[in-house]
PDB file of C-alpha atoms in Angstrom:
ATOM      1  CA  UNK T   1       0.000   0.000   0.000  1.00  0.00           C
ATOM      2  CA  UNK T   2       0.535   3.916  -0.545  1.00  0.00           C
ATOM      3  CA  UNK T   3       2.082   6.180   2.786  1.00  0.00           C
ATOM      4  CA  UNK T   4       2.864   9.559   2.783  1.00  0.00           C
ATOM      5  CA  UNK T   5       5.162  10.825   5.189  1.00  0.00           C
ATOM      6  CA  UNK T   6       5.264  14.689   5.507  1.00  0.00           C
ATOM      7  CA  UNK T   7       8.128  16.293   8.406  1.00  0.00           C
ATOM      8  CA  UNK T   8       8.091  17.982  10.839  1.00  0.00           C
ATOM      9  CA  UNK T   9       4.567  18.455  12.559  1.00  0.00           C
ATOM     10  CA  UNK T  10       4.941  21.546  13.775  1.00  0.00           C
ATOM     11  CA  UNK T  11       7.468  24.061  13.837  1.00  0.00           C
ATOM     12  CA  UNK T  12       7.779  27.615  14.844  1.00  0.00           C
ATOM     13  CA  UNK T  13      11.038  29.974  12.624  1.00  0.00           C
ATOM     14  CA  UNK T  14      11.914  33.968  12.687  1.00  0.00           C
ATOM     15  CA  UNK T  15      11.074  36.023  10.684  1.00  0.00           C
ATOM     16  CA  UNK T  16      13.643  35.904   8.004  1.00  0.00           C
ATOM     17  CA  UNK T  17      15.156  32.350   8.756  1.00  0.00           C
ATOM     18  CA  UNK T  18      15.178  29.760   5.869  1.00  0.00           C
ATOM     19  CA  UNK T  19      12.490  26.888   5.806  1.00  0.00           C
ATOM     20  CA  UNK T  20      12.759  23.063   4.262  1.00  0.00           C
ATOM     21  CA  UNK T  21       9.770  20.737   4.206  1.00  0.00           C
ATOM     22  CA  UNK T  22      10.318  17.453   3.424  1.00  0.00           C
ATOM     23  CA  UNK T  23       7.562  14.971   1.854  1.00  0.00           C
ATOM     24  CA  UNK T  24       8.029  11.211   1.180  1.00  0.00           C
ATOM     25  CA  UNK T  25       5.461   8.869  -0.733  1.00  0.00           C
ATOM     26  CA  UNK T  26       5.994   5.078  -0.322  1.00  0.00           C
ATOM     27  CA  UNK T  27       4.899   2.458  -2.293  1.00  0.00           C
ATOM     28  CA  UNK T  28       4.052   3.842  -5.819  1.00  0.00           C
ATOM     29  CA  UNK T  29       6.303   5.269  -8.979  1.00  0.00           C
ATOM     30  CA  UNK T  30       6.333   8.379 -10.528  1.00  0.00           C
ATOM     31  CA  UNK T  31       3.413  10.005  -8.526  1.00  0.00           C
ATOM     32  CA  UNK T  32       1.887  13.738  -9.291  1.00  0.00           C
ATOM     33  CA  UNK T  33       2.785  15.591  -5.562  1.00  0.00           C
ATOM     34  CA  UNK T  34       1.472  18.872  -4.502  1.00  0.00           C
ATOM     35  CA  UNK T  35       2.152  21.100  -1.886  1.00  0.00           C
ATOM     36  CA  UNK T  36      -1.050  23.273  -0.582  1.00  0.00           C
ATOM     37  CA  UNK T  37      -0.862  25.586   2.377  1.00  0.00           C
ATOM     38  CA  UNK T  38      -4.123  26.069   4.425  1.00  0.00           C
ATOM     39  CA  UNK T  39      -3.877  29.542   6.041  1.00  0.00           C
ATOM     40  CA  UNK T  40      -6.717  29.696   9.250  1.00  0.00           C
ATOM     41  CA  UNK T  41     -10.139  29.976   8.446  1.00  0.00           C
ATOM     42  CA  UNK T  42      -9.561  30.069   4.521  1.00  0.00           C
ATOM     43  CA  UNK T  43      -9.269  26.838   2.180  1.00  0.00           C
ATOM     44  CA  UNK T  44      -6.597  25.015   0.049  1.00  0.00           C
ATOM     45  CA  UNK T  45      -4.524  26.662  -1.492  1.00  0.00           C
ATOM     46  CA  UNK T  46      -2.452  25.038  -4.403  1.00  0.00           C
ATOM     47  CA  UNK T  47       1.056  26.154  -4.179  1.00  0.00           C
ATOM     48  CA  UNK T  48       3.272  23.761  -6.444  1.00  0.00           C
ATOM     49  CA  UNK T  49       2.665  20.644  -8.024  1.00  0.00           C
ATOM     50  CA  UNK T  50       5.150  17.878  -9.842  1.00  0.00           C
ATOM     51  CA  UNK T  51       4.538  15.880 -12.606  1.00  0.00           C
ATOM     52  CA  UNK T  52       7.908  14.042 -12.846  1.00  0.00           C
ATOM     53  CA  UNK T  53      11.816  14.481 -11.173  1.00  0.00           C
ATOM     54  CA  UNK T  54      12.839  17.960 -11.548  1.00  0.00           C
ATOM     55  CA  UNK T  55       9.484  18.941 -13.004  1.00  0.00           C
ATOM     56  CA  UNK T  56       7.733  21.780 -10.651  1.00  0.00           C
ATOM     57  CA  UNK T  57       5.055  23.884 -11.270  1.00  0.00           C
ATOM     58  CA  UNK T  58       4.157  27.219  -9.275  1.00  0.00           C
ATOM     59  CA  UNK T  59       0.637  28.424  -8.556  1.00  0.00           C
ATOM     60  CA  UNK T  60       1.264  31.377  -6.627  1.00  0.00           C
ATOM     61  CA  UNK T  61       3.977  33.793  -7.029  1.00  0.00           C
ATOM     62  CA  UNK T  62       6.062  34.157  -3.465  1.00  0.00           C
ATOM     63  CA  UNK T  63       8.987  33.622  -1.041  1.00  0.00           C
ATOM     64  CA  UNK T  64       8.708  29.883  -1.571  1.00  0.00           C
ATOM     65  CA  UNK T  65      10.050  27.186  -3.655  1.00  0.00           C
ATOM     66  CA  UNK T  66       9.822  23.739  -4.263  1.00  0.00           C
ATOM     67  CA  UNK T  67      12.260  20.927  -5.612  1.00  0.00           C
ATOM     68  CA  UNK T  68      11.914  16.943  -6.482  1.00  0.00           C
ATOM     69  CA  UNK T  69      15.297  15.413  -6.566  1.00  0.00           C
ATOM     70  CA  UNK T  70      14.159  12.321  -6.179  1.00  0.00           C
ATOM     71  CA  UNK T  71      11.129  10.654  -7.526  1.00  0.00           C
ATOM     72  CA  UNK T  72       8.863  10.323  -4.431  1.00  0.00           C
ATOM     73  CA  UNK T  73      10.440  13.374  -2.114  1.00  0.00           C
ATOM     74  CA  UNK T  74       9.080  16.490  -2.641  1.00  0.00           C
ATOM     75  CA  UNK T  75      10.777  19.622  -0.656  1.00  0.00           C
ATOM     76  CA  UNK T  76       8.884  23.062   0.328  1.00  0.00           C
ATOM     77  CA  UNK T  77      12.062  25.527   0.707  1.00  0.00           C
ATOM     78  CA  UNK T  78      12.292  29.275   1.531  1.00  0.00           C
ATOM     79  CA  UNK T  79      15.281  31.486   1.956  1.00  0.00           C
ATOM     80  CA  UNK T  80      14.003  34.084   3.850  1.00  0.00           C
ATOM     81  CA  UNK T  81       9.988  33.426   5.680  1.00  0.00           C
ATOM     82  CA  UNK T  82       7.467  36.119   6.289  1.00  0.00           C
ATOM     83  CA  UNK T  83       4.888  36.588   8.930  1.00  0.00           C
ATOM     84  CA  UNK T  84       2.524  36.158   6.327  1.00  0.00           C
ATOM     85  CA  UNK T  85       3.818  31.893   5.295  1.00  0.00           C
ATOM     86  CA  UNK T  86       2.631  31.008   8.940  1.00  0.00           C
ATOM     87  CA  UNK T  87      -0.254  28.302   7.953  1.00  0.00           C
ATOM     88  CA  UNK T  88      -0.514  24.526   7.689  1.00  0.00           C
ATOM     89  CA  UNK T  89       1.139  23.397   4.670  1.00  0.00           C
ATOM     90  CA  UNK T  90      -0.090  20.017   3.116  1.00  0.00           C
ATOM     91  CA  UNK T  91       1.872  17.675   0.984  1.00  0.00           C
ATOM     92  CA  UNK T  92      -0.220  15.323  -0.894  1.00  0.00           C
ATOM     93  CA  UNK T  93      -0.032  12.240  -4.009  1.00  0.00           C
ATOM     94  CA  UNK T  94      -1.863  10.935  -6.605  1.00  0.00           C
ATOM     95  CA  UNK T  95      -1.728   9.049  -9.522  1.00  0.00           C
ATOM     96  CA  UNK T  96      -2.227  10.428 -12.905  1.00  0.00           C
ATOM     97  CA  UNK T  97      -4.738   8.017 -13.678  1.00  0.00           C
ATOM     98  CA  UNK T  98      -6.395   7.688 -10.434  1.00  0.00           C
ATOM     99  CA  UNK T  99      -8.925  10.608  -8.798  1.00  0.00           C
ATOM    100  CA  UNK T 100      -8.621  13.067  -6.132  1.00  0.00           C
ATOM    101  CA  UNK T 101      -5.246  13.146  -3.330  1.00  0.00           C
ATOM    102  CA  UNK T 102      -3.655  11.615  -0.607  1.00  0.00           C
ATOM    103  CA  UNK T 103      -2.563  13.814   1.865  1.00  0.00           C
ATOM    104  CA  UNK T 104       0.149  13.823   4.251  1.00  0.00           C
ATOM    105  CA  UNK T 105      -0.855  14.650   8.256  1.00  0.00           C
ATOM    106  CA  UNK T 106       0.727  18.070   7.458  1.00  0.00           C
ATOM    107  CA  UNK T 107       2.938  20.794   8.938  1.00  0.00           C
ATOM    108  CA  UNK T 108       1.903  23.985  11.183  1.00  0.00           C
ATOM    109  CA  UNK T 109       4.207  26.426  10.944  1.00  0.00           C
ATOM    110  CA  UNK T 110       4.387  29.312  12.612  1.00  0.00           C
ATOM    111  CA  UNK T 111       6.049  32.336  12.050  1.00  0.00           C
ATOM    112  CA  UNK T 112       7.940  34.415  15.032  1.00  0.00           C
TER     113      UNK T 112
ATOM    114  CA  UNK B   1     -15.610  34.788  -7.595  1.00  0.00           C
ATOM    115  CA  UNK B   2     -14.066  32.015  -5.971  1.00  0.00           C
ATOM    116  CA  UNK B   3     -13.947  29.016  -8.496  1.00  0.00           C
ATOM    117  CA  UNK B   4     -15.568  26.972  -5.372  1.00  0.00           C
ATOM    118  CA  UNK B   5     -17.534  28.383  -2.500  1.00  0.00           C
ATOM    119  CA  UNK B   6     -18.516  27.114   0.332  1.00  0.00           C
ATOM    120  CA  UNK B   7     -20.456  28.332   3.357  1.00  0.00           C
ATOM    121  CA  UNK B   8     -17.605  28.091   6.041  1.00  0.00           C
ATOM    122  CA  UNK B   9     -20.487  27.419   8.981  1.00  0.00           C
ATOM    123  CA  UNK B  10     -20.335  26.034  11.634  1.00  0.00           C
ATOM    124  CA  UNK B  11     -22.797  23.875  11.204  1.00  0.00           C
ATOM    125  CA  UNK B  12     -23.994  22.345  15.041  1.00  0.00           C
ATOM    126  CA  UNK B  13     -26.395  19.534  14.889  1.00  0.00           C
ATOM    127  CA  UNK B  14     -28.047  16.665  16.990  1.00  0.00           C
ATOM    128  CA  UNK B  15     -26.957  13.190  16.840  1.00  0.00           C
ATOM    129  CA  UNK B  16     -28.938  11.758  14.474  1.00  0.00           C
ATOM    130  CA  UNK B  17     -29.952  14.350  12.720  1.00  0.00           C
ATOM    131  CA  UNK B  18     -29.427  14.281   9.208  1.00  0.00           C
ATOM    132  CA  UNK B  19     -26.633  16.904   7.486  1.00  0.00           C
ATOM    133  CA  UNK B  20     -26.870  18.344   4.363  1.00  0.00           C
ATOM    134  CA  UNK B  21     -23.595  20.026   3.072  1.00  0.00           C
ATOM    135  CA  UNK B  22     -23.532  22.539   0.213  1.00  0.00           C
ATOM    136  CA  UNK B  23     -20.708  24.121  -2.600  1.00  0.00           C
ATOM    137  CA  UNK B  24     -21.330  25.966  -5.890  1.00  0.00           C
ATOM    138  CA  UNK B  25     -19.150  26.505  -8.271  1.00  0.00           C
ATOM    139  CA  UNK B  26     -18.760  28.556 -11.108  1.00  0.00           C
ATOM    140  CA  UNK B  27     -16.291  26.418 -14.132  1.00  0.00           C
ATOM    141  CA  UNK B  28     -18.952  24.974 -15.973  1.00  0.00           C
ATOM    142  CA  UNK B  29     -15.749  22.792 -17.325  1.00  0.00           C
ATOM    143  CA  UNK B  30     -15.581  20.778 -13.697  1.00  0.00           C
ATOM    144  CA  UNK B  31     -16.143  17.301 -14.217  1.00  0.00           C
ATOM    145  CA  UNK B  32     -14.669  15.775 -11.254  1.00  0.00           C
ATOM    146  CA  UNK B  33     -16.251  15.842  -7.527  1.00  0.00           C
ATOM    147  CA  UNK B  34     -15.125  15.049  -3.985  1.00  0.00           C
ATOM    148  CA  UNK B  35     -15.671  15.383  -0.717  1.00  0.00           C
ATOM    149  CA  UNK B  36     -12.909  15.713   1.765  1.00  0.00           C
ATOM    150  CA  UNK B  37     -13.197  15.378   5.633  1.00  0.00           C
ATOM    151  CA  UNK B  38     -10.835  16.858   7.568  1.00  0.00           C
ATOM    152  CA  UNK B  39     -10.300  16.738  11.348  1.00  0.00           C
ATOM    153  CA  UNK B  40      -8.723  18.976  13.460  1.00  0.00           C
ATOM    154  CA  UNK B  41      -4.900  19.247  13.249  1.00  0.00           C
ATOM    155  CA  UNK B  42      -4.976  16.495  10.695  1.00  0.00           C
ATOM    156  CA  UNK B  43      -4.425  16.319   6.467  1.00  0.00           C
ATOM    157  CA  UNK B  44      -7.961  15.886   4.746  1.00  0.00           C
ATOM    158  CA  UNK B  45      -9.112  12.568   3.341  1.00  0.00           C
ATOM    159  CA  UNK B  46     -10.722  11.144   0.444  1.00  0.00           C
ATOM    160  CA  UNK B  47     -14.662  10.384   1.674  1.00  0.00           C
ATOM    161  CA  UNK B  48     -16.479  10.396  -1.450  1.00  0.00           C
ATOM    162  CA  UNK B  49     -15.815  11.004  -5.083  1.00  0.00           C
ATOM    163  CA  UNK B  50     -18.679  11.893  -8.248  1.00  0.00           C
ATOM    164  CA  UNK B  51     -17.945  12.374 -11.842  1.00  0.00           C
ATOM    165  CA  UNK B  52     -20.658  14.603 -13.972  1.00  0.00           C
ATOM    166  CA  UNK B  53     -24.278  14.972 -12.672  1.00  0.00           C
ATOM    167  CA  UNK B  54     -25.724  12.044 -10.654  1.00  0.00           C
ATOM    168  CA  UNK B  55     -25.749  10.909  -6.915  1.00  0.00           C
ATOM    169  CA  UNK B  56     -23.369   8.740  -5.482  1.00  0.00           C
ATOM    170  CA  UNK B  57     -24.056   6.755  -1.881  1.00  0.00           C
ATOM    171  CA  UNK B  58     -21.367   4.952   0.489  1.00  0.00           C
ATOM    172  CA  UNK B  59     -23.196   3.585   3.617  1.00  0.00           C
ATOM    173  CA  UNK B  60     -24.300   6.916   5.748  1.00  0.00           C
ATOM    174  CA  UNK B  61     -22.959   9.165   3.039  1.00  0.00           C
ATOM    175  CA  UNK B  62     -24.534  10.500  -0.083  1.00  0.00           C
ATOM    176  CA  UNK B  63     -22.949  12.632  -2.757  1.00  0.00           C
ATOM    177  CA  UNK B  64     -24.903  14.374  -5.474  1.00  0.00           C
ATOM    178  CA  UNK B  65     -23.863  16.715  -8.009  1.00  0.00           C
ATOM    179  CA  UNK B  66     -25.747  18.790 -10.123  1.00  0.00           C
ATOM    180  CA  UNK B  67     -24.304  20.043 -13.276  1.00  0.00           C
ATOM    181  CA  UNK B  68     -27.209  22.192 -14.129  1.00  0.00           C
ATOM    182  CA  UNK B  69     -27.204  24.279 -11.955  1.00  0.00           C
ATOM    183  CA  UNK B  70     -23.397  23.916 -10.593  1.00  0.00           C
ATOM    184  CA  UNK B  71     -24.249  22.550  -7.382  1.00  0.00           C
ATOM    185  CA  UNK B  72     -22.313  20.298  -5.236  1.00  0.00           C
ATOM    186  CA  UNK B  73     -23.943  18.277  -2.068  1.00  0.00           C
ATOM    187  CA  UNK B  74     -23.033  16.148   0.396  1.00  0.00           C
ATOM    188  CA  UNK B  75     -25.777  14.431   3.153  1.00  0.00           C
ATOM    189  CA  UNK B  76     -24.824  12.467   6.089  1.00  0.00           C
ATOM    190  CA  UNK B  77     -27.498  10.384   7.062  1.00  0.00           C
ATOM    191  CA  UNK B  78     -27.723   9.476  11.149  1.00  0.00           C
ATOM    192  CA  UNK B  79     -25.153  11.748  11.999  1.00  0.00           C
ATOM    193  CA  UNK B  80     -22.454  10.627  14.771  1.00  0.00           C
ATOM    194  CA  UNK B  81     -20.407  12.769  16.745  1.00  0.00           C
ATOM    195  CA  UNK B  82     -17.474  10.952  15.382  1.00  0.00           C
ATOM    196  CA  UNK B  83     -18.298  12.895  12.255  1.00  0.00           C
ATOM    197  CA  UNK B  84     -17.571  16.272  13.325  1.00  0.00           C
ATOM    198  CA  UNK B  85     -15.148  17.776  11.190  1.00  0.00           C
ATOM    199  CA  UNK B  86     -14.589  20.132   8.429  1.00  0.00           C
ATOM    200  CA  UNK B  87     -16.255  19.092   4.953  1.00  0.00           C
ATOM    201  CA  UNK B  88     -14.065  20.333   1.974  1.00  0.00           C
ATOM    202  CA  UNK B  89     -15.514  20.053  -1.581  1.00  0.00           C
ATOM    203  CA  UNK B  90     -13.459  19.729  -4.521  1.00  0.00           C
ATOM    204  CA  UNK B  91     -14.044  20.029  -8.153  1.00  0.00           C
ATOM    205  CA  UNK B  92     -11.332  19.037 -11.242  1.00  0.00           C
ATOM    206  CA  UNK B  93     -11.293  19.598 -15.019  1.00  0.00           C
ATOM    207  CA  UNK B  94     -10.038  15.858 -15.675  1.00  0.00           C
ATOM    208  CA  UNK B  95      -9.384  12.912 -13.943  1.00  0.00           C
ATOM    209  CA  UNK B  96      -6.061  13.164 -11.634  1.00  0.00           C
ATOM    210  CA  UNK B  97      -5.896  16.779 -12.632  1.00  0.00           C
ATOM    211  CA  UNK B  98      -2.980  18.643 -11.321  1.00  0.00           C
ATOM    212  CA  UNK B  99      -5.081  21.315  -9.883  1.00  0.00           C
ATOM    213  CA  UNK B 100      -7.741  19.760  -7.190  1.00  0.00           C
ATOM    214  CA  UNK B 101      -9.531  23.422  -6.636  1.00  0.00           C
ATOM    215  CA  UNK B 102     -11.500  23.772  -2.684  1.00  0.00           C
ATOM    216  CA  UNK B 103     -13.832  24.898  -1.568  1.00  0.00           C
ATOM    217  CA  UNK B 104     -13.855  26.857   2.065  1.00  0.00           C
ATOM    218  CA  UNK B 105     -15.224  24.119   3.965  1.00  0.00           C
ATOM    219  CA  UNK B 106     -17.456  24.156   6.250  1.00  0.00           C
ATOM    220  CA  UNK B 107     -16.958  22.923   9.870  1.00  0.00           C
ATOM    221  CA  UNK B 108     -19.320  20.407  11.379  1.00  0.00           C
ATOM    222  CA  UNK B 109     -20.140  19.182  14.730  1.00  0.00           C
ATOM    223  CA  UNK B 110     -22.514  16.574  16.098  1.00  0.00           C
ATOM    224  CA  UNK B 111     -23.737  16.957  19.190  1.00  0.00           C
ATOM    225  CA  UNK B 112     -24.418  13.897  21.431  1.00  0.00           C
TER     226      UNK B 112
END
């Protein structure tokens, strides 16, 4: 079967420090992964999604970047955070054949 | 316009009762329909999934989608308090689409 792992739970950073996320999917080859970010109060929003290795799409223009280096690991990166990135950020899977997402547990992050 | 919306609630209920959730949306190109439930602290997951106009049913649960008039539903017959949580609908362009697009959701709870 499929897992997801998605690290750390929570975590609290300054203003201005760097940030890596880390997602892992198990199981599977060549998955679509997403990040999404769920600010409080508001809904999903689609951040960056991957098609392949080294394939990365961005939804919304911002201090943030993503990176696939490997097949099934999908990072969430940022050099320099903002008050504004505090939210709980979602990693998720699916296949490109298959319907809707798995997601990960997901991280809070707060911002200092 | 949101591509989604959703009335965020809450929604407070008795045990028992029985729930009816509600989205619109506003691509008339959406083809693809889900229902997330999400609990508290915790990544959303997969509960029920429609394609085009039609109702769907899985044991308490009972999705229906109406293309006409762009109008998404979920109902929750004998409602537990084990399903309080926050309903997210979800609508796609094509099957496995890279862009899953959410609604608001709206937060539930079942009182005992």
């Amino acid at each position: 079967s499929q897992t997801i792992h998605q690290w750390p739970a929570t975590l609290v950073q300054p203003v201005g420090s760097p940030l890596s996320l880390e997602c892992t999917v198990e199981g599977t080859s060549n998955p679509n992964l997403y990040w999404y970010r769920q600010a409080a109060g508001r809904g999903l929003q689609l951040l960056f999604y991957s098609v392949g290795i080294g394939q990365i799409s961005s939804e919304v223009p911002q201090n943030l970047s993503a990176s696939r280096p490997q097949d099934r690991q999908f990072i969430l990166s940022s050099k320099k955070l903002l008050l504004s990135d505090s939210g709980f950020y979602l990693c998720a899977w699916s296949w490109a054949s298959n319907y809707g997402y798995t997601f990960g547990s997901g991280t809070r992050l707060t911002i200092v | 316009q949101k591509e989604v919306e959703q009335d965020p609630g809450p929604l407070s209920v008795p045990e028992g009762a029985i729930v009816s959730l509600n989205c619109t949306y506003s691509n008339s190109a959406f083809q693809y329909f889900m229902w997330y439930r999400q609990y508290s602290r915790k990544g959303p997951e997969l509960l029920m999934y429609t394609y085009s106009s039609g109702n769907k049913e899985d044991g308490r649960f009972t999705a229906q989608v109406d293309k006409s008039s762009k109008y998404i539903s979920l109902f929750i017959r004998d409602s537990q308090p084990s399903d309080s949580a926050t309903y997210l609908c979800a609508s796609s362009l094509i099957q496995g689409a890279q862009k899953l697009v959410f609604g608001q959701g709206t937060r539930l709870t079942i009182n005992p």
